[in-house]
Amino acid sequence: MLKFLLVLVALTVAGCATSSGVREFQTYAKIFDEVVEASDTVLNEMAAQERKQRIRALDGKSISDRLERADISVFAPSADPPFVASLRFAVQSVATMNGVLLAYAEGQTLEVMKEDVKQLQAAGIGFETLQTSDLVSPELVTRISQLEEGLDVLIGIGSREAFRKELASSSDKINNLLDVVLSHSTIAFRTLTSSEFREYQTAQFTNAARAAELRQKIATKREMLAEWLHLIELSQQALNKAIAASVEKPGLEYRLVNTAVLLGDMKARADRIKRLAAQN
């Protein structure tokens, strides 16, 4: 009996060693799924505003007789204009990287994932060469390219044993890209609220009631955007906890409690973003 218990303990310890950080990474991946879902709400609204802003700049007070190739996405309602396209590409890139790392963590075969990645790359989702502009920074383009390079490495050497080793280097690329997205918070805010601020510039002197209404709309949009950006920050914290857990091996009870709390909080925040968007 004693021998059986010793063997059981040994197997449990060995199992923890090979799965260290896996549960935490699964939690992070689920949290980022909420970021992805909330992104559509925020970015779709931001795309409409960016389109209006850019068309005004291109047309001036009349209508332009030119349609440059670089401006096609601005005038195509089904496409994302450049700044929103870069943000959506960044989020999709991270989600794809998470999928590959999750396959590592769970010991899944990467064959299906490799095909998915090839299809994403062929479709240009998240990995096409972005054009820098007044809103799309060169650093954001660079970080997305680095993530693509890291993904190419990952899908070539997939195995569960490599998970913790690859997690550290891959997480740096993910964090760097998300940091750049977060650094564009003011540009994102101004893009999202450009129509309201444009009208507010006149209304504050001519129509006090309308000016108050516009201030409230701007405040609501700011809150929605801030919630989304905060979701991204929280996903970074969860990713960093996964890295720490791959070394520190926290107790199972602690991991389960924190997982439940984090996922519940993320879901509530994502739902709030949808409610705020519905107010506009």
mmCIF file of C-alpha atoms in Angstrom:
data_model
loop_
_atom_site.group_PDB
_atom_site.id
_atom_site.type_symbol
_atom_site.label_atom_id
_atom_site.label_comp_id
_atom_site.label_asym_id
_atom_site.label_seq_id
_atom_site.Cartn_x
_atom_site.Cartn_y
_atom_site.Cartn_z
ATOM 1 C CA MET A 1 0.000 0.000 0.000
ATOM 2 C CA LEU A 2 2.794 2.377 0.941
ATOM 3 C CA LYS A 3 4.582 1.537 -2.290
ATOM 4 C CA PHE A 4 1.394 2.297 -4.262
ATOM 5 C CA LEU A 5 0.997 5.681 -2.538
ATOM 6 C CA LEU A 6 4.604 6.605 -3.243
ATOM 7 C CA VAL A 7 4.157 5.747 -6.915
ATOM 8 C CA LEU A 8 0.916 7.790 -7.037
ATOM 9 C CA VAL A 9 2.624 10.820 -5.485
ATOM 10 C CA ALA A 10 5.521 10.499 -7.903
ATOM 11 C CA LEU A 11 3.175 10.364 -10.866
ATOM 12 C CA THR A 12 1.233 13.387 -9.574
ATOM 13 C CA VAL A 13 4.414 15.423 -9.142
ATOM 14 C CA ALA A 14 5.625 14.401 -12.601
ATOM 15 C CA GLY A 15 2.272 15.352 -14.077
ATOM 16 C CA CYS A 16 2.454 18.790 -12.461
ATOM 17 C CA ALA A 17 5.966 19.258 -13.821
ATOM 18 C CA THR A 18 4.919 18.542 -17.399
ATOM 19 C CA SER A 19 1.755 20.655 -17.183
ATOM 20 C CA SER A 20 3.098 23.632 -15.257
ATOM 21 C CA GLY A 21 1.563 26.806 -16.611
ATOM 22 C CA VAL A 22 -0.876 24.942 -18.862
ATOM 23 C CA ARG A 23 -4.017 25.751 -16.873
ATOM 24 C CA GLU A 24 -2.935 29.382 -16.538
ATOM 25 C CA PHE A 25 -2.311 29.628 -20.260
ATOM 26 C CA GLN A 26 -5.723 28.108 -20.952
ATOM 27 C CA THR A 27 -7.211 30.802 -18.707
ATOM 28 C CA TYR A 28 -5.283 33.517 -20.545
ATOM 29 C CA ALA A 29 -6.443 32.141 -23.915
ATOM 30 C CA LYS A 30 -10.083 32.232 -22.764
ATOM 31 C CA ILE A 31 -9.630 35.793 -21.527
ATOM 32 C CA PHE A 32 -8.200 36.814 -24.881
ATOM 33 C CA ASP A 33 -11.204 35.205 -26.557
ATOM 34 C CA GLU A 34 -13.255 37.861 -24.741
ATOM 35 C CA VAL A 35 -10.895 40.519 -26.111
ATOM 36 C CA VAL A 36 -11.494 39.180 -29.625
ATOM 37 C CA GLU A 37 -15.272 39.138 -29.174
ATOM 38 C CA ALA A 38 -15.327 42.668 -27.730
ATOM 39 C CA SER A 39 -13.027 43.862 -30.524
ATOM 40 C CA ASP A 40 -15.739 43.512 -33.144
ATOM 41 C CA THR A 41 -18.049 45.793 -31.165
ATOM 42 C CA VAL A 42 -15.409 48.493 -30.679
ATOM 43 C CA LEU A 43 -13.618 48.254 -34.015
ATOM 44 C CA ASN A 44 -16.748 48.148 -36.161
ATOM 45 C CA GLU A 45 -17.874 51.433 -34.658
ATOM 46 C CA MET A 46 -14.386 52.890 -34.919
ATOM 47 C CA ALA A 47 -14.179 51.855 -38.584
ATOM 48 C CA ALA A 48 -17.333 53.819 -39.413
ATOM 49 C CA GLN A 49 -15.888 56.917 -37.757
ATOM 50 C CA GLU A 50 -12.459 56.539 -39.353
ATOM 51 C CA ARG A 51 -14.122 56.177 -42.747
ATOM 52 C CA LYS A 52 -16.089 59.413 -42.282
ATOM 53 C CA GLN A 53 -12.986 61.223 -41.047
ATOM 54 C CA ARG A 54 -10.839 60.119 -43.971
ATOM 55 C CA ILE A 55 -13.514 60.782 -46.594
ATOM 56 C CA ARG A 56 -13.924 64.334 -45.287
ATOM 57 C CA ALA A 57 -10.175 64.833 -45.564
ATOM 58 C CA LEU A 58 -10.024 63.407 -49.097
ATOM 59 C CA ASP A 59 -13.122 65.184 -50.459
ATOM 60 C CA GLY A 60 -12.681 68.523 -48.777
ATOM 61 C CA LYS A 61 -15.799 70.688 -49.151
ATOM 62 C CA SER A 62 -16.760 69.071 -52.466
ATOM 63 C CA ILE A 63 -15.912 65.565 -53.758
ATOM 64 C CA SER A 64 -12.600 64.346 -55.072
ATOM 65 C CA ASP A 65 -12.209 63.204 -58.676
ATOM 66 C CA ARG A 66 -9.487 60.738 -57.641
ATOM 67 C CA LEU A 67 -9.566 57.230 -56.155
ATOM 68 C CA GLU A 68 -6.037 56.187 -55.267
ATOM 69 C CA ARG A 69 -5.298 52.550 -54.578
ATOM 70 C CA ALA A 70 -4.245 53.391 -51.007
ATOM 71 C CA ASP A 71 -7.734 54.814 -50.387
ATOM 72 C CA ILE A 72 -9.807 51.890 -51.705
ATOM 73 C CA SER A 73 -10.483 50.512 -48.213
ATOM 74 C CA VAL A 74 -11.670 53.948 -47.106
ATOM 75 C CA PHE A 75 -14.473 54.040 -49.680
ATOM 76 C CA ALA A 76 -15.345 50.311 -49.537
ATOM 77 C CA PRO A 77 -17.967 49.786 -46.795
ATOM 78 C CA SER A 78 -17.057 46.100 -46.513
ATOM 79 C CA ALA A 79 -13.382 46.840 -45.768
ATOM 80 C CA ASP A 80 -11.650 48.222 -42.695
ATOM 81 C CA PRO A 81 -9.916 51.589 -43.159
ATOM 82 C CA PRO A 82 -6.156 51.515 -42.408
ATOM 83 C CA PHE A 83 -6.009 52.251 -38.672
ATOM 84 C CA VAL A 84 -8.830 49.893 -37.704
ATOM 85 C CA ALA A 85 -7.412 47.277 -40.083
ATOM 86 C CA SER A 86 -4.087 47.399 -38.254
ATOM 87 C CA LEU A 87 -5.754 46.975 -34.853
ATOM 88 C CA ARG A 88 -7.935 44.105 -36.055
ATOM 89 C CA PHE A 89 -4.898 42.428 -37.661
ATOM 90 C CA ALA A 90 -2.998 42.759 -34.395
ATOM 91 C CA VAL A 91 -5.770 41.153 -32.343
ATOM 92 C CA GLN A 92 -6.225 38.341 -34.876
ATOM 93 C CA SER A 93 -2.476 37.730 -34.952
ATOM 94 C CA VAL A 94 -2.352 37.285 -31.180
ATOM 95 C CA ALA A 95 -5.406 35.012 -31.252
ATOM 96 C CA THR A 96 -3.736 32.814 -33.867
ATOM 97 C CA MET A 97 -0.508 32.655 -31.867
ATOM 98 C CA ASN A 98 -2.555 31.699 -28.802
ATOM 99 C CA GLY A 99 -4.134 28.866 -30.755
ATOM 100 C CA VAL A 100 -0.762 27.394 -31.657
ATOM 101 C CA LEU A 101 0.580 27.731 -28.112
ATOM 102 C CA LEU A 102 -2.627 26.185 -26.763
ATOM 103 C CA ALA A 103 -2.083 23.199 -29.045
ATOM 104 C CA TYR A 104 1.400 22.865 -27.525
ATOM 105 C CA ALA A 105 0.041 23.146 -23.991
ATOM 106 C CA GLU A 106 -2.696 20.562 -24.444
ATOM 107 C CA GLY A 107 -0.510 18.107 -26.328
ATOM 108 C CA GLN A 108 -2.651 18.327 -29.461
ATOM 109 C CA THR A 109 -1.394 17.557 -32.919
ATOM 110 C CA LEU A 110 -0.367 20.690 -34.759
ATOM 111 C CA GLU A 111 -1.221 19.346 -38.195
ATOM 112 C CA VAL A 112 -4.699 20.860 -38.227
ATOM 113 C CA MET A 113 -3.379 24.083 -36.708
ATOM 114 C CA LYS A 114 -0.708 24.316 -39.394
ATOM 115 C CA GLU A 115 -3.393 24.162 -42.070
ATOM 116 C CA ASP A 116 -5.417 26.831 -40.268
ATOM 117 C CA VAL A 117 -2.369 29.090 -40.103
ATOM 118 C CA LYS A 118 -1.650 28.577 -43.793
ATOM 119 C CA GLN A 119 -5.222 29.546 -44.636
ATOM 120 C CA LEU A 120 -4.972 32.657 -42.466
ATOM 121 C CA GLN A 121 -1.750 33.701 -44.102
ATOM 122 C CA ALA A 122 -3.142 33.028 -47.577
ATOM 123 C CA ALA A 123 -6.204 35.134 -46.765
ATOM 124 C CA GLY A 124 -3.993 37.925 -45.450
ATOM 125 C CA ILE A 125 -5.766 38.000 -42.083
ATOM 126 C CA GLY A 126 -3.377 39.333 -39.486
ATOM 127 C CA PHE A 127 -0.189 38.750 -41.429
ATOM 128 C CA GLU A 128 -0.274 40.781 -44.605
ATOM 129 C CA THR A 129 2.111 43.680 -45.022
ATOM 130 C CA LEU A 130 0.369 46.734 -43.649
ATOM 131 C CA GLN A 131 0.889 50.166 -45.111
ATOM 132 C CA THR A 132 1.998 52.746 -42.555
ATOM 133 C CA SER A 133 0.111 56.032 -42.606
ATOM 134 C CA ASP A 134 -0.589 58.979 -40.349
ATOM 135 C CA LEU A 135 -2.494 56.625 -38.029
ATOM 136 C CA VAL A 136 -0.771 53.245 -38.584
ATOM 137 C CA SER A 137 2.633 53.372 -36.922
ATOM 138 C CA PRO A 138 5.687 51.573 -38.354
ATOM 139 C CA GLU A 139 6.200 49.941 -34.934
ATOM 140 C CA LEU A 140 2.803 48.254 -35.087
ATOM 141 C CA VAL A 141 3.617 46.854 -38.524
ATOM 142 C CA THR A 142 6.995 45.638 -37.229
ATOM 143 C CA ARG A 143 5.503 43.908 -34.199
ATOM 144 C CA ILE A 144 2.914 42.073 -36.293
ATOM 145 C CA SER A 145 5.699 40.894 -38.610
ATOM 146 C CA GLN A 146 7.706 39.634 -35.624
ATOM 147 C CA LEU A 147 4.707 37.694 -34.403
ATOM 148 C CA GLU A 148 4.383 36.089 -37.821
ATOM 149 C CA GLU A 149 8.034 35.078 -37.726
ATOM 150 C CA GLY A 150 7.542 33.554 -34.260
ATOM 151 C CA LEU A 151 4.506 31.654 -35.488
ATOM 152 C CA ASP A 152 6.480 30.162 -38.367
ATOM 153 C CA VAL A 153 9.015 28.846 -35.833
ATOM 154 C CA LEU A 154 6.320 27.436 -33.550
ATOM 155 C CA ILE A 155 4.452 25.443 -36.163
ATOM 156 C CA GLY A 156 7.718 23.880 -37.285
ATOM 157 C CA ILE A 157 8.714 22.323 -33.957
ATOM 158 C CA GLY A 158 5.438 21.687 -32.102
ATOM 159 C CA SER A 159 5.482 19.442 -29.048
ATOM 160 C CA ARG A 160 4.109 19.634 -25.524
ATOM 161 C CA GLU A 161 7.593 19.328 -24.051
ATOM 162 C CA ALA A 162 8.536 22.550 -25.821
ATOM 163 C CA PHE A 163 5.579 24.495 -24.396
ATOM 164 C CA ARG A 164 7.277 26.186 -21.436
ATOM 165 C CA LYS A 165 10.412 26.959 -23.399
ATOM 166 C CA GLU A 166 8.518 28.501 -26.293
ATOM 167 C CA LEU A 167 6.004 30.277 -24.039
ATOM 168 C CA ALA A 168 8.609 32.700 -22.715
ATOM 169 C CA SER A 169 9.867 33.883 -26.114
ATOM 170 C CA SER A 170 6.430 33.906 -27.727
ATOM 171 C CA SER A 171 4.865 35.824 -24.843
ATOM 172 C CA ASP A 172 7.433 38.587 -25.299
ATOM 173 C CA LYS A 173 6.279 39.025 -28.895
ATOM 174 C CA ILE A 174 2.619 39.009 -27.827
ATOM 175 C CA ASN A 175 3.212 41.521 -25.031
ATOM 176 C CA ASN A 176 5.232 43.806 -27.305
ATOM 177 C CA LEU A 177 2.477 43.865 -29.922
ATOM 178 C CA LEU A 178 -0.267 44.497 -27.351
ATOM 179 C CA ASP A 179 1.831 47.286 -25.802
ATOM 180 C CA VAL A 180 1.907 49.037 -29.179
ATOM 181 C CA VAL A 181 -1.864 48.643 -29.539
ATOM 182 C CA LEU A 182 -2.326 50.175 -26.082
ATOM 183 C CA SER A 183 0.032 53.040 -26.933
ATOM 184 C CA HIS A 184 -2.428 54.084 -29.678
ATOM 185 C CA SER A 185 -5.186 54.754 -27.124
ATOM 186 C CA THR A 186 -5.435 58.492 -27.822
ATOM 187 C CA ILE A 187 -5.517 57.981 -31.600
ATOM 188 C CA ALA A 188 -8.188 55.321 -31.122
ATOM 189 C CA PHE A 189 -10.245 57.652 -28.902
ATOM 190 C CA ARG A 190 -10.024 60.567 -31.331
ATOM 191 C CA THR A 191 -10.914 58.309 -34.249
ATOM 192 C CA LEU A 192 -13.888 56.792 -32.422
ATOM 193 C CA THR A 193 -15.292 60.199 -31.432
ATOM 194 C CA SER A 194 -14.284 62.356 -34.405
ATOM 195 C CA SER A 195 -17.870 63.070 -35.533
ATOM 196 C CA GLU A 196 -19.037 64.046 -32.041
ATOM 197 C CA PHE A 197 -16.055 66.313 -31.409
ATOM 198 C CA ARG A 198 -16.510 67.931 -34.809
ATOM 199 C CA GLU A 199 -20.121 68.811 -34.021
ATOM 200 C CA TYR A 200 -19.288 69.744 -30.440
ATOM 201 C CA GLN A 201 -16.882 72.460 -31.560
ATOM 202 C CA THR A 202 -19.867 74.438 -32.854
ATOM 203 C CA ALA A 203 -22.593 73.266 -30.475
ATOM 204 C CA GLN A 204 -20.763 74.384 -27.338
ATOM 205 C CA PHE A 205 -21.232 77.984 -28.484
ATOM 206 C CA THR A 206 -24.647 77.743 -30.154
ATOM 207 C CA ASN A 207 -26.683 74.954 -28.524
ATOM 208 C CA ALA A 208 -26.043 74.143 -24.866
ATOM 209 C CA ALA A 209 -28.474 71.197 -24.798
ATOM 210 C CA ARG A 210 -26.914 69.567 -27.856
ATOM 211 C CA ALA A 211 -23.419 70.203 -26.469
ATOM 212 C CA ALA A 212 -24.367 68.378 -23.252
ATOM 213 C CA GLU A 213 -25.761 65.473 -25.281
ATOM 214 C CA LEU A 214 -22.568 65.259 -27.320
ATOM 215 C CA ARG A 215 -20.399 65.311 -24.191
ATOM 216 C CA GLN A 216 -22.362 62.347 -22.872
ATOM 217 C CA LYS A 217 -21.955 60.441 -26.153
ATOM 218 C CA ILE A 218 -18.213 61.121 -26.101
ATOM 219 C CA ALA A 219 -17.975 59.992 -22.467
ATOM 220 C CA THR A 220 -19.869 56.767 -23.254
ATOM 221 C CA LYS A 221 -17.605 55.973 -26.203
ATOM 222 C CA ARG A 222 -14.543 56.724 -24.103
ATOM 223 C CA GLU A 223 -15.791 54.320 -21.434
ATOM 224 C CA MET A 224 -16.426 51.607 -24.033
ATOM 225 C CA LEU A 225 -12.954 52.033 -25.535
ATOM 226 C CA ALA A 226 -11.302 52.115 -22.102
ATOM 227 C CA GLU A 227 -13.043 48.870 -21.105
ATOM 228 C CA TRP A 228 -11.727 47.187 -24.252
ATOM 229 C CA LEU A 229 -8.188 48.464 -23.701
ATOM 230 C CA HIS A 230 -8.380 47.381 -20.063
ATOM 231 C CA LEU A 231 -9.399 43.904 -21.218
ATOM 232 C CA ILE A 232 -6.193 43.825 -23.232
ATOM 233 C CA GLU A 233 -4.186 44.901 -20.174
ATOM 234 C CA LEU A 234 -5.811 42.180 -18.075
ATOM 235 C CA SER A 235 -5.056 39.599 -20.754
ATOM 236 C CA GLN A 236 -1.402 40.617 -20.537
ATOM 237 C CA GLN A 237 -1.485 40.103 -16.773
ATOM 238 C CA ALA A 238 -3.000 36.644 -17.264
ATOM 239 C CA LEU A 239 -0.304 35.787 -19.808
ATOM 240 C CA ASN A 240 2.417 36.868 -17.405
ATOM 241 C CA LYS A 241 0.836 34.706 -14.674
ATOM 242 C CA ALA A 242 0.987 31.741 -17.037
ATOM 243 C CA ILE A 243 4.690 32.327 -17.551
ATOM 244 C CA ALA A 244 5.270 32.582 -13.782
ATOM 245 C CA ALA A 245 3.177 29.458 -13.148
ATOM 246 C CA SER A 246 5.272 27.467 -15.610
ATOM 247 C CA VAL A 247 8.117 27.936 -13.106
ATOM 248 C CA GLU A 248 6.455 28.430 -9.721
ATOM 249 C CA LYS A 249 3.756 25.702 -9.946
ATOM 250 C CA PRO A 250 0.959 27.219 -7.762
ATOM 251 C CA GLY A 251 -1.443 24.892 -5.911
ATOM 252 C CA LEU A 252 -4.464 23.511 -7.768
ATOM 253 C CA GLU A 253 -7.041 25.132 -5.441
ATOM 254 C CA TYR A 254 -5.474 28.566 -5.926
ATOM 255 C CA ARG A 255 -5.419 28.065 -9.692
ATOM 256 C CA LEU A 256 -9.076 26.995 -9.921
ATOM 257 C CA VAL A 257 -10.337 29.886 -7.756
ATOM 258 C CA ASN A 258 -8.364 32.496 -9.676
ATOM 259 C CA THR A 259 -9.456 31.027 -13.006
ATOM 260 C CA ALA A 260 -13.133 31.284 -12.070
ATOM 261 C CA VAL A 261 -12.757 34.871 -10.807
ATOM 262 C CA LEU A 262 -10.793 36.044 -13.845
ATOM 263 C CA LEU A 263 -13.099 34.477 -16.416
ATOM 264 C CA GLY A 264 -16.196 35.816 -14.679
ATOM 265 C CA ASP A 265 -14.722 39.317 -14.588
ATOM 266 C CA MET A 266 -13.694 39.212 -18.243
ATOM 267 C CA LYS A 267 -17.129 38.045 -19.360
ATOM 268 C CA ALA A 268 -18.791 40.852 -17.393
ATOM 269 C CA ARG A 269 -16.491 43.438 -18.956
ATOM 270 C CA ALA A 270 -17.095 42.143 -22.477
ATOM 271 C CA ASP A 271 -20.851 42.298 -21.893
ATOM 272 C CA ARG A 272 -20.503 45.863 -20.604
ATOM 273 C CA ILE A 273 -18.721 46.902 -23.798
ATOM 274 C CA LYS A 274 -21.701 45.626 -25.799
ATOM 275 C CA ARG A 275 -24.144 47.525 -23.594
ATOM 276 C CA LEU A 276 -22.153 50.747 -23.921
ATOM 277 C CA ALA A 277 -22.046 50.362 -27.706
ATOM 278 C CA ALA A 278 -25.821 49.924 -27.767
ATOM 279 C CA GLN A 279 -26.224 53.328 -26.077
ATOM 280 C CA ASN A 280 -24.720 55.149 -29.060
#
